[in-house]
Amino acid sequence: MNEKEKMLAGELYDSSDAELVALRHKAHAICREYNALDETDAKRAELLDALMPAHGKNVYLQGPVQFDYGAFTTMGENCYANFNFTCIDCAPVTIGSNVFFGPNVSLLTPIHPLRWQERNQFVKPDGTLGDYEYAKPITIGDNCWIAGNVTICGGITIDEGSVIGAGSVVTRDIPPNVLAVGNPCRVLRQISEERKRNGG
């Protein structure tokens, strides 16, 4: 396996690998150009296609945005992300349709080793520094609302129809059709038909 294959498989990999560095540089350059454009500029659609080819119709990212790769993120139709959307997609990030993100949402797939012996940089045979990490995928189902200042950690699934309250840090899976809040994020209650007049 090469380093990219290890990364996407959730195995320990060297993030300083030349192929990965080039892919990140490309994505970062596209993000920088996207963020510099006016929000009504038609070129933004072209840049989004180049950055995140696997997206559905009617996807709007307010900007600024920051992706590590973009190519490893899939997003369905009718999705919206407010200001400062960050997606560090070292593992696959799968986002359903009709998903709304508030400002300052971060999707963070990387997981650095807890033991410093694996976490610290190391010298490779060519004399350059290497850096081991691994990553776990993030999945967000259809019809979810992720409110402002939410952080979603690697290895997490948020099932369809759920709402994550502002400021939450999601460190465990969230079942469907619930309101979940807090740090760490916990289920507060079901979102029910009976309570729809009061916001669900």
Coordinates of C-alpha atoms in Angstrom, one line a residue:
M1 CA 0.0 0.0 0.0
N2 CA 1.1 3.5 -0.7
E3 CA 0.7 6.3 1.9
K4 CA -2.6 7.6 0.3
E5 CA -4.1 4.1 0.4
K6 CA -3.0 3.6 4.0
M7 CA -4.6 7.0 4.9
L8 CA -7.9 6.2 3.3
A9 CA -7.9 2.7 4.9
G10 CA -7.6 4.2 8.4
E11 CA -4.0 2.9 8.9
L12 CA -1.0 4.7 10.3
Y13 CA 0.5 6.7 7.4
D14 CA 3.2 9.3 6.8
S15 CA 1.4 12.6 6.1
S16 CA 4.7 14.1 4.6
D17 CA 4.4 11.7 1.6
A18 CA 5.0 13.7 -1.6
E19 CA 1.8 12.6 -3.3
L20 CA -0.3 13.7 -0.3
V21 CA 1.6 17.0 0.1
A22 CA 0.9 17.8 -3.6
L23 CA -2.8 16.9 -3.2
R24 CA -3.1 19.1 -0.2
H25 CA -1.3 22.0 -1.9
K26 CA -3.7 21.8 -4.8
A27 CA -6.8 21.8 -2.6
H28 CA -5.5 24.6 -0.5
A29 CA -4.8 26.7 -3.6
I30 CA -8.4 26.1 -4.8
C31 CA -9.8 27.1 -1.4
R32 CA -7.7 30.3 -1.4
E33 CA -9.0 31.2 -4.9
Y34 CA -12.6 30.3 -4.0
N35 CA -12.5 32.4 -0.8
A36 CA -11.1 35.4 -2.7
L37 CA -14.1 35.6 -5.1
D38 CA -17.3 37.5 -4.6
E39 CA -20.1 35.1 -3.4
T40 CA -22.0 35.7 -6.6
D41 CA -19.1 35.0 -8.9
A42 CA -20.0 32.1 -11.3
K43 CA -16.4 30.9 -11.2
R44 CA -17.0 29.6 -7.7
A45 CA -19.1 26.7 -9.2
E46 CA -16.1 25.7 -11.4
L47 CA -13.8 25.8 -8.4
L48 CA -16.1 23.8 -6.3
D49 CA -16.3 21.1 -9.0
A50 CA -12.5 21.0 -9.1
L51 CA -12.2 20.9 -5.3
M52 CA -15.0 18.5 -4.4
P53 CA -16.0 16.6 -7.6
A54 CA -18.4 14.3 -5.7
H55 CA -21.2 16.8 -4.9
G56 CA -24.8 17.0 -5.8
K57 CA -26.9 19.9 -7.2
N58 CA -27.6 23.1 -5.3
V59 CA -24.6 23.0 -3.0
Y60 CA -23.6 26.4 -1.6
L61 CA -20.6 27.0 0.5
Q62 CA -20.6 30.6 1.8
G63 CA -16.9 30.8 2.4
P64 CA -14.3 31.0 3.6
V65 CA -13.9 27.3 3.3
Q66 CA -10.9 25.1 4.0
F67 CA -10.5 21.5 2.8
D68 CA -7.4 19.4 3.2
Y69 CA -8.1 17.4 0.1
G70 CA -11.7 17.9 -1.0
A71 CA -11.4 14.9 -3.3
F72 CA -12.2 12.6 -0.3
T73 CA -15.5 14.4 0.6
T74 CA -18.9 13.5 -0.9
M75 CA -21.8 15.9 -0.5
G76 CA -25.4 15.3 -1.6
E77 CA -27.9 17.8 -3.0
N78 CA -29.2 21.0 -1.5
C79 CA -26.5 21.4 1.1
Y80 CA -25.4 24.7 2.6
A81 CA -22.4 25.7 4.7
N82 CA -22.2 29.1 6.4
F83 CA -18.9 31.0 7.1
N84 CA -15.7 29.2 8.0
F85 CA -16.5 25.6 7.0
T86 CA -13.5 23.4 7.7
C87 CA -13.2 19.8 6.4
I88 CA -10.0 17.9 7.1
D89 CA -10.8 14.9 4.9
C90 CA -7.8 12.6 5.5
A91 CA -10.5 9.8 5.7
P92 CA -13.7 9.8 3.6
V93 CA -16.3 12.4 4.6
T94 CA -19.8 11.5 3.5
I95 CA -22.5 14.1 3.7
G96 CA -26.1 13.4 2.7
S97 CA -28.6 15.7 1.0
N98 CA -30.3 18.7 2.6
V99 CA -27.6 19.1 5.3
F100 CA -27.2 22.6 6.7
F101 CA -24.0 23.7 8.5
G102 CA -23.9 26.8 10.7
P103 CA -20.8 29.1 10.9
N104 CA -17.5 27.7 12.2
V105 CA -18.2 24.0 11.7
S106 CA -15.2 21.7 11.7
L107 CA -15.2 18.1 10.4
L108 CA -11.9 16.6 11.6
T109 CA -11.0 13.1 10.5
P110 CA -7.3 13.0 11.6
I111 CA -6.5 11.2 14.8
H112 CA -2.9 11.6 16.0
P113 CA -1.4 8.8 18.1
L114 CA -1.7 9.3 21.8
R115 CA 1.8 7.8 22.4
W116 CA 4.5 10.4 21.7
Q117 CA 6.7 7.7 20.3
E118 CA 4.4 7.4 17.3
R119 CA 3.2 11.1 17.3
N120 CA 6.5 12.9 17.1
Q121 CA 8.2 13.7 13.8
F122 CA 10.9 11.3 12.7
V123 CA 13.8 11.6 10.2
K124 CA 13.4 9.6 7.0
P125 CA 16.3 7.9 5.1
D126 CA 16.5 10.9 2.8
G127 CA 17.0 13.2 5.7
T128 CA 13.5 14.9 5.6
L129 CA 11.1 14.8 8.5
G130 CA 8.1 12.4 8.5
D131 CA 4.9 12.6 10.5
Y132 CA 2.7 9.6 11.4
E133 CA -1.0 10.0 11.9
Y134 CA -4.2 8.1 11.0
A135 CA -7.7 9.1 10.3
K136 CA -11.3 7.8 10.7
P137 CA -14.3 8.6 8.4
I138 CA -17.2 10.9 9.2
T139 CA -20.7 10.3 7.9
I140 CA -23.6 12.7 8.2
G141 CA -27.0 11.5 7.0
D142 CA -29.7 13.3 5.0
N143 CA -31.7 16.2 6.5
C144 CA -29.3 17.0 9.4
W145 CA -28.6 20.5 10.8
I146 CA -25.2 21.1 12.3
A147 CA -25.4 24.4 14.2
G148 CA -22.6 27.0 14.6
N149 CA -19.2 26.2 16.2
V150 CA -19.7 22.4 16.1
T151 CA -16.7 20.1 16.0
I152 CA -17.2 16.6 14.6
C153 CA -14.4 14.2 15.3
G154 CA -13.1 11.3 13.2
G155 CA -15.0 8.0 13.3
I156 CA -18.4 9.5 13.9
T157 CA -21.7 8.9 12.2
I158 CA -24.6 11.3 12.7
D159 CA -27.7 9.6 11.4
E160 CA -30.4 11.2 9.3
G161 CA -32.7 14.0 10.5
S162 CA -30.7 14.8 13.6
V163 CA -29.8 18.3 14.9
I164 CA -26.5 19.1 16.7
G165 CA -26.7 22.1 19.0
A166 CA -24.4 25.1 18.8
G167 CA -20.9 24.6 20.3
S168 CA -21.1 20.8 20.5
V169 CA -18.1 18.5 20.2
V170 CA -19.3 15.2 18.7
T171 CA -17.2 12.3 20.0
R172 CA -19.7 9.5 19.6
D173 CA -22.3 8.3 17.1
I174 CA -25.7 10.1 17.1
P175 CA -28.9 8.2 16.2
P176 CA -31.5 9.4 13.8
N177 CA -34.0 12.2 14.5
V178 CA -32.7 13.5 17.7
L179 CA -31.5 16.8 19.2
A180 CA -28.0 16.4 20.6
V181 CA -26.0 19.0 22.4
G182 CA -22.9 19.6 24.6
N183 CA -19.3 18.8 25.0
P184 CA -19.1 15.9 24.8
C185 CA -22.3 15.8 22.6
R186 CA -25.2 13.8 24.1
V187 CA -28.7 13.1 23.0
L188 CA -31.1 15.6 24.6
R189 CA -34.4 14.2 23.2
Q190 CA -36.2 12.9 20.1
I191 CA -37.4 15.3 17.5
S192 CA -41.1 14.4 17.4
E193 CA -44.1 15.2 15.2
E194 CA -46.1 16.2 18.3
R195 CA -43.7 19.0 19.1
K196 CA -43.3 20.5 15.6
R197 CA -45.2 23.7 16.4
N198 CA -42.4 24.5 18.9
G199 CA -39.5 23.7 16.6
G200 CA -39.7 19.9 16.9

